[in-house]
Coordinates of C-alpha atoms and ligand atoms in Angstrom, one line a residue:
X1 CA 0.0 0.0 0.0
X2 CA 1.0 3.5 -0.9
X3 CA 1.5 6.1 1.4
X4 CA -2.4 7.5 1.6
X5 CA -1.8 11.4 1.5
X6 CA -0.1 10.6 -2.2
X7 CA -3.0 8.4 -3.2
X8 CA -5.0 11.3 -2.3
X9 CA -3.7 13.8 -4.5
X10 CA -3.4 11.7 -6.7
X11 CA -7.6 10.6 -7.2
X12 CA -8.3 14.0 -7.0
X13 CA -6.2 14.8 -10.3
X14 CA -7.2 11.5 -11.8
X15 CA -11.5 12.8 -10.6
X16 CA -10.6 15.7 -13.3
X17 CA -9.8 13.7 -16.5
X18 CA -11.7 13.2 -19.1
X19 CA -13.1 9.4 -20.2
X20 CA -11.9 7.9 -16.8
X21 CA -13.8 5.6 -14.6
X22 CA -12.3 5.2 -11.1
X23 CA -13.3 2.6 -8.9
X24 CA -12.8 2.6 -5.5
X25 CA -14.9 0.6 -3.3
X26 CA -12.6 -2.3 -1.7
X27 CA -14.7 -5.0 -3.6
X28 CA -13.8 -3.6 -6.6
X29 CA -10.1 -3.1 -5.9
X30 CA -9.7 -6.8 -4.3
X31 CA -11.7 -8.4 -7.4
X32 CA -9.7 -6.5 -10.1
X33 CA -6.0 -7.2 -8.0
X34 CA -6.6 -10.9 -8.6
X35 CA -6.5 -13.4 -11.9
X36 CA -6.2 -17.5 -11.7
X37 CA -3.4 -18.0 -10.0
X38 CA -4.6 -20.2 -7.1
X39 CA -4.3 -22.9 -10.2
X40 CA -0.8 -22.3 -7.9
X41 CA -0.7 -23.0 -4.4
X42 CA 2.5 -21.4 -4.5
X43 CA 1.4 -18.0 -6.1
X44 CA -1.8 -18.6 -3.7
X45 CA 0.3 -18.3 -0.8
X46 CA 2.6 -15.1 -2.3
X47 CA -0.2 -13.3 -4.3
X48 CA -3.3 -13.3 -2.2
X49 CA -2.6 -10.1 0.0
X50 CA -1.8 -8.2 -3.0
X51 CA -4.4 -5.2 -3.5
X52 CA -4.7 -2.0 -5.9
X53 CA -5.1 1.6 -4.0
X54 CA -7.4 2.0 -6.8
X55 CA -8.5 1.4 -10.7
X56 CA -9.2 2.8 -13.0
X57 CA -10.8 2.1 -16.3
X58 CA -10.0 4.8 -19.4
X59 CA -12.7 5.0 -22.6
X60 CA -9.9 6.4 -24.4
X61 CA -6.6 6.2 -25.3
X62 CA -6.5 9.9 -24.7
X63 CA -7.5 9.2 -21.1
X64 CA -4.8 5.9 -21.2
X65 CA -2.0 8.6 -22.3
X66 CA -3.2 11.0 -19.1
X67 CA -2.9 8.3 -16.7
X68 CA 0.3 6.8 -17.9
X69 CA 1.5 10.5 -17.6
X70 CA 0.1 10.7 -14.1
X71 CA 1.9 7.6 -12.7
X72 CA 4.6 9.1 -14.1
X73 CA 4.9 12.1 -12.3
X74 CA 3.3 11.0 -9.1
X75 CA 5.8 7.8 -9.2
X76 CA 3.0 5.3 -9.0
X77 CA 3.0 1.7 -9.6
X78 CA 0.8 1.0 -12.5
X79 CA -0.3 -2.5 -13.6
X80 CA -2.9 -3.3 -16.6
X81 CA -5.5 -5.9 -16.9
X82 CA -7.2 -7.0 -19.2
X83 CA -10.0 -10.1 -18.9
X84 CA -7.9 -11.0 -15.6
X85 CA -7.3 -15.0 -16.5
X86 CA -3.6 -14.9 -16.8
X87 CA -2.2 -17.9 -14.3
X88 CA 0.4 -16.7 -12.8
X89 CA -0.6 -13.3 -11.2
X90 CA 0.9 -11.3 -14.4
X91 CA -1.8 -8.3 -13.6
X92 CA -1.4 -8.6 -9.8
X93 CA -0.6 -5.4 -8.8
X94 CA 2.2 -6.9 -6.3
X95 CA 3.5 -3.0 -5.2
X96 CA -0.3 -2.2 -5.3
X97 CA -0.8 1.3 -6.7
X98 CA -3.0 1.6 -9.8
X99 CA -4.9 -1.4 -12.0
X100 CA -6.3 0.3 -15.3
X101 CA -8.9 -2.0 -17.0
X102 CA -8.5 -2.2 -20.7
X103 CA -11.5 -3.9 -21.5
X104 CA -13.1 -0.5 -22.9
X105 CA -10.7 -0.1 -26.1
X106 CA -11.9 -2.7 -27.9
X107 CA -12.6 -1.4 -31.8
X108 CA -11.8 -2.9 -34.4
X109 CA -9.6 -1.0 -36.4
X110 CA -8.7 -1.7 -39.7
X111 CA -9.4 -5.6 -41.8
X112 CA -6.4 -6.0 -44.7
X113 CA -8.9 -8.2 -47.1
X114 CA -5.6 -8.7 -49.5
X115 CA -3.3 -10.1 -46.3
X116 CA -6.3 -10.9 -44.0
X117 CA -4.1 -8.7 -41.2
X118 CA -6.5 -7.0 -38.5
X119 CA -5.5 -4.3 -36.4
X120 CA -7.5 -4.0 -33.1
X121 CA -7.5 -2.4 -29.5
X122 CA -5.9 -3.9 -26.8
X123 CA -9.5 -4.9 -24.9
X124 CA -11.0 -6.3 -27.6
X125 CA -12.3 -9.7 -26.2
X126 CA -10.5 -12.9 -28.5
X127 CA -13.8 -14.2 -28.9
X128 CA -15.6 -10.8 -30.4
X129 CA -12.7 -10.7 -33.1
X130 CA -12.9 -14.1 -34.2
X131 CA -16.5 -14.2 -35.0
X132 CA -15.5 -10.7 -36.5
X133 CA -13.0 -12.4 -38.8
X134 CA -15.2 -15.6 -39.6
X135 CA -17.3 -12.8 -41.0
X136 CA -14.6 -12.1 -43.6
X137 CA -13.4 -15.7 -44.1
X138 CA -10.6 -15.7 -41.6
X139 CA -9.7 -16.3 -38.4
X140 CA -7.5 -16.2 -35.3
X141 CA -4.2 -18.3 -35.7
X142 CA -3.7 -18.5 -32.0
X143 CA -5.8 -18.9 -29.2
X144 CA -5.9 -19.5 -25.5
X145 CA -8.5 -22.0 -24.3
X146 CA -9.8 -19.0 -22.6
X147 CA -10.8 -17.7 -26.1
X148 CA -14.3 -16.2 -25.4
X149 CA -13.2 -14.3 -22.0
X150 CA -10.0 -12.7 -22.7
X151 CA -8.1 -10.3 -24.1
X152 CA -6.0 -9.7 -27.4
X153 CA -3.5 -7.4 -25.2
X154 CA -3.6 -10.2 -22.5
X155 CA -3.3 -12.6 -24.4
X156 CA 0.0 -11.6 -26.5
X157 CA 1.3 -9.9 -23.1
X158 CA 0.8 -12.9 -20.9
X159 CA 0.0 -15.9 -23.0
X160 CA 2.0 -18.1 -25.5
X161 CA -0.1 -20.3 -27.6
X162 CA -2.7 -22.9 -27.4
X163 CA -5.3 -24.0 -30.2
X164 CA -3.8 -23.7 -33.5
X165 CA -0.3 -24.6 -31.6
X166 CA -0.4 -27.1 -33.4
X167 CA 0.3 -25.8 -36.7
X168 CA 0.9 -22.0 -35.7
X169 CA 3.4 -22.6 -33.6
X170 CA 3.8 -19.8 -30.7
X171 CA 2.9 -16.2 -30.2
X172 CA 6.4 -15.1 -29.9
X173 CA 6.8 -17.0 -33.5
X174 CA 7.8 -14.0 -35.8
X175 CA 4.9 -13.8 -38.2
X176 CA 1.9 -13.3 -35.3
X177 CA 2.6 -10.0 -34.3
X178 CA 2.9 -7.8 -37.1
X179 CA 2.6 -4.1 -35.1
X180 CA 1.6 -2.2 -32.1
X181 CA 0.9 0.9 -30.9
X182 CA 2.0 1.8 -27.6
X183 CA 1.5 4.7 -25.1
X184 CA 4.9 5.0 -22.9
X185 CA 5.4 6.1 -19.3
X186 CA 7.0 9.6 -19.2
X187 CA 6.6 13.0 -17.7
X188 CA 4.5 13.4 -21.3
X189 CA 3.4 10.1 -22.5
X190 CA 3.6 9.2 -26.5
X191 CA 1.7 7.2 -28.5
X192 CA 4.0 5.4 -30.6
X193 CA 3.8 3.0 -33.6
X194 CA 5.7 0.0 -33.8
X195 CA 6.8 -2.4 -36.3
X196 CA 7.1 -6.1 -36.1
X197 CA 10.6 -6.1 -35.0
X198 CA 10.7 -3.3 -32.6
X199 CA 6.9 -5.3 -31.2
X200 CA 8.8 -8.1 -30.9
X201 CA 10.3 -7.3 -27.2
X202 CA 6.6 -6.4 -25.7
X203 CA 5.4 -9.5 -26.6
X204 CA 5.4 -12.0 -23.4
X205 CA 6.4 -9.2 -21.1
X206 CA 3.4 -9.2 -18.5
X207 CA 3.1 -5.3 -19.7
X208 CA 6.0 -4.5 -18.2
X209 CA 7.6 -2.1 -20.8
X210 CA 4.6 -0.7 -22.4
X211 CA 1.2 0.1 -23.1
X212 CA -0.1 -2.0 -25.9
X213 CA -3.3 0.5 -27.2
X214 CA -3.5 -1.8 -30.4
X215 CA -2.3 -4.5 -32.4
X216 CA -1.4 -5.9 -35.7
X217 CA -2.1 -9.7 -36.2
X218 CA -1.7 -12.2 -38.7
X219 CA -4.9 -14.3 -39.3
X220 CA -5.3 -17.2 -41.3
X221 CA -8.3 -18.4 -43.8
X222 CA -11.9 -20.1 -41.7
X223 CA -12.2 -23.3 -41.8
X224 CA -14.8 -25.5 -40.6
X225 CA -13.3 -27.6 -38.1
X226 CA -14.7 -30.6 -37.3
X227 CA -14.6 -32.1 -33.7
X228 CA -13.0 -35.4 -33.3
X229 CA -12.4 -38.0 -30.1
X230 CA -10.9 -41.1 -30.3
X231 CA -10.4 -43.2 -27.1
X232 CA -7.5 -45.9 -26.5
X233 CA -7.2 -48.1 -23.8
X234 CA -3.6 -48.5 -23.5
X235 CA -1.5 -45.2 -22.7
X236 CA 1.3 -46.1 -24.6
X237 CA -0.9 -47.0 -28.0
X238 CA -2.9 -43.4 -27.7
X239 CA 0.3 -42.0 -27.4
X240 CA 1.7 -43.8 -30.8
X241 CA -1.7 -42.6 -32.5
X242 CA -1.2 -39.0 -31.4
X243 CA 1.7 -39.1 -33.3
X244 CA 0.7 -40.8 -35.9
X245 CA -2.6 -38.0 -36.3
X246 CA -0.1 -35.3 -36.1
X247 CA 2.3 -36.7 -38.7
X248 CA -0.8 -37.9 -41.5
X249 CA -1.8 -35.3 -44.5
X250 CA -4.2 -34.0 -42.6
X251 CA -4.8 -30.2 -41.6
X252 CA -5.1 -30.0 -38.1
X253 CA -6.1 -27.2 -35.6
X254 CA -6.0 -28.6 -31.8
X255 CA -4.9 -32.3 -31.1
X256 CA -5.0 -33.2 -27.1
X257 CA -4.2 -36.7 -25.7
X258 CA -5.6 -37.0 -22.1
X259 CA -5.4 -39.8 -19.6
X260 CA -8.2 -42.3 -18.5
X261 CA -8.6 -40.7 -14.8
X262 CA -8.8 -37.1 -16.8
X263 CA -11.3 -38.0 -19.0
X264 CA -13.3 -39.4 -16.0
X265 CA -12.8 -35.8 -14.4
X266 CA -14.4 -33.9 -17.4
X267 CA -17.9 -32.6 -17.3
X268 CA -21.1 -34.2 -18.8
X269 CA -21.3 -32.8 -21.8
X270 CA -18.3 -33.9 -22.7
X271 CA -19.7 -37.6 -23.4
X272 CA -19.2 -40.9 -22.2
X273 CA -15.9 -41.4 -20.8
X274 CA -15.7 -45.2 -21.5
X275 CA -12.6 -45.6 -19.4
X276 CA -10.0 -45.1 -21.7
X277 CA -7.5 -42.4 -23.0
X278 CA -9.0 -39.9 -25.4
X279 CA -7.6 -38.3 -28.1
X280 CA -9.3 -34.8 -28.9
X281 CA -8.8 -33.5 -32.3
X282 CA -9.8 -30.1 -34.7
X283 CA -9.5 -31.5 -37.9
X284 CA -10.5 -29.7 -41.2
X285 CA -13.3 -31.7 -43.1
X286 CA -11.1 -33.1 -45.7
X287 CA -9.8 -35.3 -43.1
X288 CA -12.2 -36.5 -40.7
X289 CA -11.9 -40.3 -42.7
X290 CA -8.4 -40.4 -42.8
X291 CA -8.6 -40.2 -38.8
X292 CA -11.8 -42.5 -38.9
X293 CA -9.2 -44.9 -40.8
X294 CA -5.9 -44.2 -38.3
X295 CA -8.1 -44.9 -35.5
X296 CA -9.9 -48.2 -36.7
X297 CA -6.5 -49.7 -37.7
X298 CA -5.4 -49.1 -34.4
X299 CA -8.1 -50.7 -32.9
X300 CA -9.1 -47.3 -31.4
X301 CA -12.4 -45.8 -31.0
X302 CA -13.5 -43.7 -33.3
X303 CA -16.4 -40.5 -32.8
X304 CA -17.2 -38.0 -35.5
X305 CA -18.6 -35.2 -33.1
X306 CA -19.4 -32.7 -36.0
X307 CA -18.9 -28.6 -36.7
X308 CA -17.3 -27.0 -33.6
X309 CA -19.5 -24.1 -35.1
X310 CA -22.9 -24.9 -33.1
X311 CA -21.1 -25.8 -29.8
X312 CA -21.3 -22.7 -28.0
X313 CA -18.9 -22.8 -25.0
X314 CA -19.3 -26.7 -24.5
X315 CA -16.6 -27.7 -27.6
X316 CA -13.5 -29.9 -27.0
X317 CA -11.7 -26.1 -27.2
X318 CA -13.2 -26.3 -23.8
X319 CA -11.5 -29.5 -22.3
X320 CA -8.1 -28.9 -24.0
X321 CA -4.9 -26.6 -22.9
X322 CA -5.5 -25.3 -19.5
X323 CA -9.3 -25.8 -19.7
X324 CA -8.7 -29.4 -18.3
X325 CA -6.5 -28.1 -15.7
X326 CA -9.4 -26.1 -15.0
X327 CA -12.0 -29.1 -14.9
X328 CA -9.6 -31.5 -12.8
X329 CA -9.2 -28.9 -10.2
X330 CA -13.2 -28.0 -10.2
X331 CA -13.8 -31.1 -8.9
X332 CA -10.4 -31.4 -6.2
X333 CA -8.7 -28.2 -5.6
X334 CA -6.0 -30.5 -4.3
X335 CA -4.7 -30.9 -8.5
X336 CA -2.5 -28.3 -9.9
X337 CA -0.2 -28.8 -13.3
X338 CA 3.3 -28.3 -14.9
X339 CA 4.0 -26.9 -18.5
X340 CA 7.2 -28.6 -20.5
X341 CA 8.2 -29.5 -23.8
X342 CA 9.1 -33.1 -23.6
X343 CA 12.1 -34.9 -24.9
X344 CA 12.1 -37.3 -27.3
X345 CA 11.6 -40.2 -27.2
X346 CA 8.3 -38.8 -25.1
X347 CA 6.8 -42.1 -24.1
X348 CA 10.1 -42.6 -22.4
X349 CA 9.8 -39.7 -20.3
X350 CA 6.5 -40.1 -19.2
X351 CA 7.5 -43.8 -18.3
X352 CA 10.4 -42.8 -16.3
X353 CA 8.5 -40.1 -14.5
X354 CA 5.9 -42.2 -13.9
X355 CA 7.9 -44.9 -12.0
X356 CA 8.5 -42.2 -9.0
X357 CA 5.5 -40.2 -9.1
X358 CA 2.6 -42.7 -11.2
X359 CA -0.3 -41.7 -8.2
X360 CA 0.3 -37.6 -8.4
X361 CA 0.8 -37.2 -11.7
X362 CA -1.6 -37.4 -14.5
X363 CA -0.8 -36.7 -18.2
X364 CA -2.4 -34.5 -20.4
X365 CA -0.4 -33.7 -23.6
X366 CA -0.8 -30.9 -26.3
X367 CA 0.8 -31.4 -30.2
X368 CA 2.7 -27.9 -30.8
X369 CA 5.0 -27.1 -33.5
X370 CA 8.4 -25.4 -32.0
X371 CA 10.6 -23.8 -34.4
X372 CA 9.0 -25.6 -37.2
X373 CA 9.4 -29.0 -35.7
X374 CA 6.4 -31.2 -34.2
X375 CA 6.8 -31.4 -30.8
X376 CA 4.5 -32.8 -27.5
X377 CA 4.0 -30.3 -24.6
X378 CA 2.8 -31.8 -21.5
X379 CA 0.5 -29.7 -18.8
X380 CA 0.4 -33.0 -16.3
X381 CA -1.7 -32.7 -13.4
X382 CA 0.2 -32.6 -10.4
X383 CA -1.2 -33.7 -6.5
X384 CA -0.8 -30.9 -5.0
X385 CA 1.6 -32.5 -1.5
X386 CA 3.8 -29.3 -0.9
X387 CA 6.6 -27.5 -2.1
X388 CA 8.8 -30.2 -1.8
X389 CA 7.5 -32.5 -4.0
X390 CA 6.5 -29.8 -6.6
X391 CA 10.0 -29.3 -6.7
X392 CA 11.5 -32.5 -6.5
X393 CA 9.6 -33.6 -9.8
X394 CA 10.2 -30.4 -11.5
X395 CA 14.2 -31.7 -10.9
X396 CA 13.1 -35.3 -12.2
X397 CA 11.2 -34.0 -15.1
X398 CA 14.3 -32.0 -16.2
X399 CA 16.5 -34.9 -15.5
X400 CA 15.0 -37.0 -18.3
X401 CA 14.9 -34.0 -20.7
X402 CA 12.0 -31.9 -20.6
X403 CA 12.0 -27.9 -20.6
X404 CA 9.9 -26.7 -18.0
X405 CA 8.1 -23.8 -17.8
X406 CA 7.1 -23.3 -14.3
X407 CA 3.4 -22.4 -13.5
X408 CA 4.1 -20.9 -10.2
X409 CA 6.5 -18.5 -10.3
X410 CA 6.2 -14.6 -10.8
X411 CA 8.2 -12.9 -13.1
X412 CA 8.3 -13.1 -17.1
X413 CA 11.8 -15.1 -17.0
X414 CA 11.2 -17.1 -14.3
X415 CA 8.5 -18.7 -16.5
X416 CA 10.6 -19.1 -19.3
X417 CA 13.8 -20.3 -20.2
X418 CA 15.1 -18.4 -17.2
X419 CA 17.0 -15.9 -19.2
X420 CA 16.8 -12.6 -19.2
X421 CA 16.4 -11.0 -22.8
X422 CA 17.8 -7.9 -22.9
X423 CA 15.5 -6.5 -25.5
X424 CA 12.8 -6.2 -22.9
X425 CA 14.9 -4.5 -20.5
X426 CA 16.1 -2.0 -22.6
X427 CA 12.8 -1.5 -23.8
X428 CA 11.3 -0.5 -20.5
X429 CA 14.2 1.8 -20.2
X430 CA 13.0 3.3 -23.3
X431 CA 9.4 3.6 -22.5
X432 CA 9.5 3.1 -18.8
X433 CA 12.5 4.6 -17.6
X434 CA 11.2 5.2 -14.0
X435 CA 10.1 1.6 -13.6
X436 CA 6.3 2.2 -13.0
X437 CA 5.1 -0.6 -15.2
X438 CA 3.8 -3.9 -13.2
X439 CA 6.8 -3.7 -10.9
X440 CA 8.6 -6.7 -9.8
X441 CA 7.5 -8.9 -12.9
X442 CA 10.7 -8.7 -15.5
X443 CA 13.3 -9.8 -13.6
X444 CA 16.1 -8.2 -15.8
X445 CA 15.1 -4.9 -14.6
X446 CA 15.2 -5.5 -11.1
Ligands
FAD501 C1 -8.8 -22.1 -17.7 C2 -7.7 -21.3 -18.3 C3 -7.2 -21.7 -19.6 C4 -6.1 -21.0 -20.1 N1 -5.6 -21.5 -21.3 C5 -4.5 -20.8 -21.9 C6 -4.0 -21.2 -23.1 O1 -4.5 -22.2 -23.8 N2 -2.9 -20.6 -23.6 C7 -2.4 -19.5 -23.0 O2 -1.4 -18.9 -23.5 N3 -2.9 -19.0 -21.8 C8 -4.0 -19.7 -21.3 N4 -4.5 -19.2 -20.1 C9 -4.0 -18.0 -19.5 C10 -4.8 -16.7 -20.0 O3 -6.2 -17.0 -20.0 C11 -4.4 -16.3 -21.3 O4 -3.0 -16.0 -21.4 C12 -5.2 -15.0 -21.7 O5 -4.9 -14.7 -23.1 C13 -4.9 -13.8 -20.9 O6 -5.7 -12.7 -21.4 P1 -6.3 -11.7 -20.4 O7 -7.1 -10.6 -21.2 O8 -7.1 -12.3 -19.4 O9 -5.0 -11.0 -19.8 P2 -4.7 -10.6 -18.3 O10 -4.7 -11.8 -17.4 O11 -5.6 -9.5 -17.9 O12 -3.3 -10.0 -18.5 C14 -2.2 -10.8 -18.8 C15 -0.9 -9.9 -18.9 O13 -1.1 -9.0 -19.9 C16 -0.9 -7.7 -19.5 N5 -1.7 -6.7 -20.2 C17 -3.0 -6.7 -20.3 N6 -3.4 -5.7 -21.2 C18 -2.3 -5.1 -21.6 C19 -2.0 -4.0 -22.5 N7 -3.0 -3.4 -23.1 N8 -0.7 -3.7 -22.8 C20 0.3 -4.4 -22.2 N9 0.1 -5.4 -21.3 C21 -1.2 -5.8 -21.0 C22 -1.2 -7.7 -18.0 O14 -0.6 -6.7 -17.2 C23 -0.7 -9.1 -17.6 O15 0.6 -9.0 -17.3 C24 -5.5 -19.9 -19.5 C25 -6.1 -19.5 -18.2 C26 -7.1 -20.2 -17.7 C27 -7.7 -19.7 -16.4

């Protein structure tokens, strides 16, 4: 918490602007200081006392440029949110100050019908602008599961891929982010353009070194993806198929391999668990039969679910990514999850990670493409049994190969590669130079 007298002076300057909401009742401040980060009973424990003196919520980037100005010269912490799902606390103001909703910039700026390019505010809801691009016959490469509820700013700020991973690769790809427009934080703020290159160090920094206003993405032409599940008894054998679906001369979108027990954890709608391992595919129409055929040679049930189109909310977008983190832990709060990219061969990971840890871990794997290769990520759930454990089989997944990147820890490196990228830094020098941004998330600058 700030010192109050500041704070003071401060609401009455920020009472005079023009196209500014400020919130200040303490329900409002505690609900918009928090995200989904008791998914970590680690960032639980850190992040839960962590409050906002206020918010506020600007209906124009005019009003963004006069606050950004104002934390400036008042020397106040100043943190942006945008839906509020990130994971691991990236809009918790941890130095409290200011939380400035961007929800309310959400236009759509400008459609490239040559290049299918869309430039849009930072609020504008992921959901909202896909069924905007449908409209022209595109659509999003890159999604979070969280699709309908978040953010385009949150989303390249504090998320790395998810469906269409699997052929798109991630955000920080070059090729997703094509521009920005930023406000900085100085004595008089700027609204700047950037290109792809200079965009490039904002991308995956928690909104640490800049104001993201709008954005420049890459889309990529509709299709109309058809839902597929195919269940396998044996582990091993669902694992072969996945690879074998992901490797076949078919165009795939989402491709999620999850264990008996998870499949038993996911809701109704989902269908009929049948006790085995199910394979969860987005596959384009033109090859829905080869699948059929993969699956029936390998003695694997086969289900033709049909159009994602018509399946509102309840679609296997829903029970992939960290939506079936989100399920498993809905019924046992006791479950949280890992990220990695496993080594190859993967089935030899899992099997030497499950001869230690076989009744607190459960697999759930994701096809991605990194760096142009097809890979398997892995977002296991994890028995929650302390901070021990967590740790012990973070050492033992590393051990037999994988790259980790750990769920619950704070800053932008810490949930990487663990390296500091100096681009970012020098960035927030740029555009930051007094360190007001989401303090205490980019390592490097501390
Ligand atoms: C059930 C569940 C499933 C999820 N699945 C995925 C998944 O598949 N893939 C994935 O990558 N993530 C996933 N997430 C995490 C999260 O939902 C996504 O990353 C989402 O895109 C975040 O968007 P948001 O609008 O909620 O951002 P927020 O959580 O509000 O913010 C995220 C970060 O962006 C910063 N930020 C927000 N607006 C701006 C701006 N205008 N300028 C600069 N910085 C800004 C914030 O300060 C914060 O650091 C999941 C989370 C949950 C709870």
């Amino acid at each position: 918490m700030l010192n109050r007298s500041k704070i003071d002076d401060f609401l009455t300057y920020l009472k005079g602007l023009n196209d500014l909401e400020v919130l200040v009742k303490a329900s409002e401040k505690q609900r918009f200081s928090r995200d989904f980060f008791d998914y970590s009973p680690v960032l639980k424990a850190e992040l839960s006392g962590c409050c906002a003196d206020l918010v506020v919520k600007p209906l124009s980037i005019d009003a963004v440029m006069s606050v950004a100005s104002a934390c400036h010269r008042y020397e106040i912490p100043l943190t942006l949110r945008g839906a509020g799902t990130g994971n691991y606390g990236q809009c918790v103001p941890l130095q409290g100050g200011v939380v400035m909703l961007m929800n309310a910039l959400n236009h759509i700026r400008n459609f490239d019908s040559y290049t299918g390019d869309v430039t849009v505010e930072a609020g504008c809801l992921l959901g909202n602008l896909n069924s905007y691009l449908l409209s022209k016959g595109r659509q999003l490469r890159l999604s979070p599961s969280t699709w309908r509820t978040a953010t385009v700013a949150g989303f390249v700020s504090g998320g790395s891929g998810g469906i269409g991973s699997v052929r798109w690769g991630f955000l920080r790809d070059p090729g997703h982010l094509l521009a920005l427009e930023v406000v900085t934080l100085e004595k008089c703020s700027r609204k700047i353009q950037l290109d792809a290159k200079s965009s490039e160090a904002l991308n995956h920094a928690y909104g640490t070194n800049g104001i993201m206003t709008a954005l420049t993405l890459s889309t990529c032409t509709a299709v109309d993806w058809q839902e597929v599940a195919i269940d396998c008894g044996d582990f091993s054998k669902a694992l072969e198929l996945f690879q074998i679906c992901t490797r076949a001369a078919v165009d795939l979108f989402l491709c999620s391999l999850l264990e008996t027990k998870i499949v038993e954890s996911l809701p109704a709608w989902s269908g009929n668990p049948r006790g085995k391992n199910r394979l969860l595919l987005l596959v384009a129409p033109d090859g829905v039969s080869t699948l059929e055929r993969i699956a029936k040679e390998n003695g694997a049930d086969f289900s033709n679910l049909g159009s994602e189109e018509k399946k509102i909310g309840n679609g296997i977008r829903e029970l992939s990514w960290n939506h079936t983190t989100l399920h498993m832990r809905s019924l046992d709060s006791n479950w949280t999850y890992l990220q990695m990219l496993l080594p190859q061969p993967e089935i030899d990971a899992i099997q030497a990670i499950n001869e230690t840890w076989r009744e607190n871990v459960l697999w759930h794997l994701e096809a991605v493409r990194q760096q142009g290769v097809q890979r398997i990520a892995a977002l296991p759930l994890v028995r929650w049994q302390g901070y021990g454990q967590l740790e012990q089989l973070m050492t033992d997944c590393r051990e037999v190969g994988a790259i980790l990147f750990n769920p619950h820890v704070i800053t932008v490196e810490d949930g990487g590669l663990g390296v500091i990228d100096s681009d970012q830094v020098k960035t927030k020098r740029k555009y930051d130079p007094k360190g007001i941004l989401n303090p205490g998330k980019l390592k490097g600058w501390v």
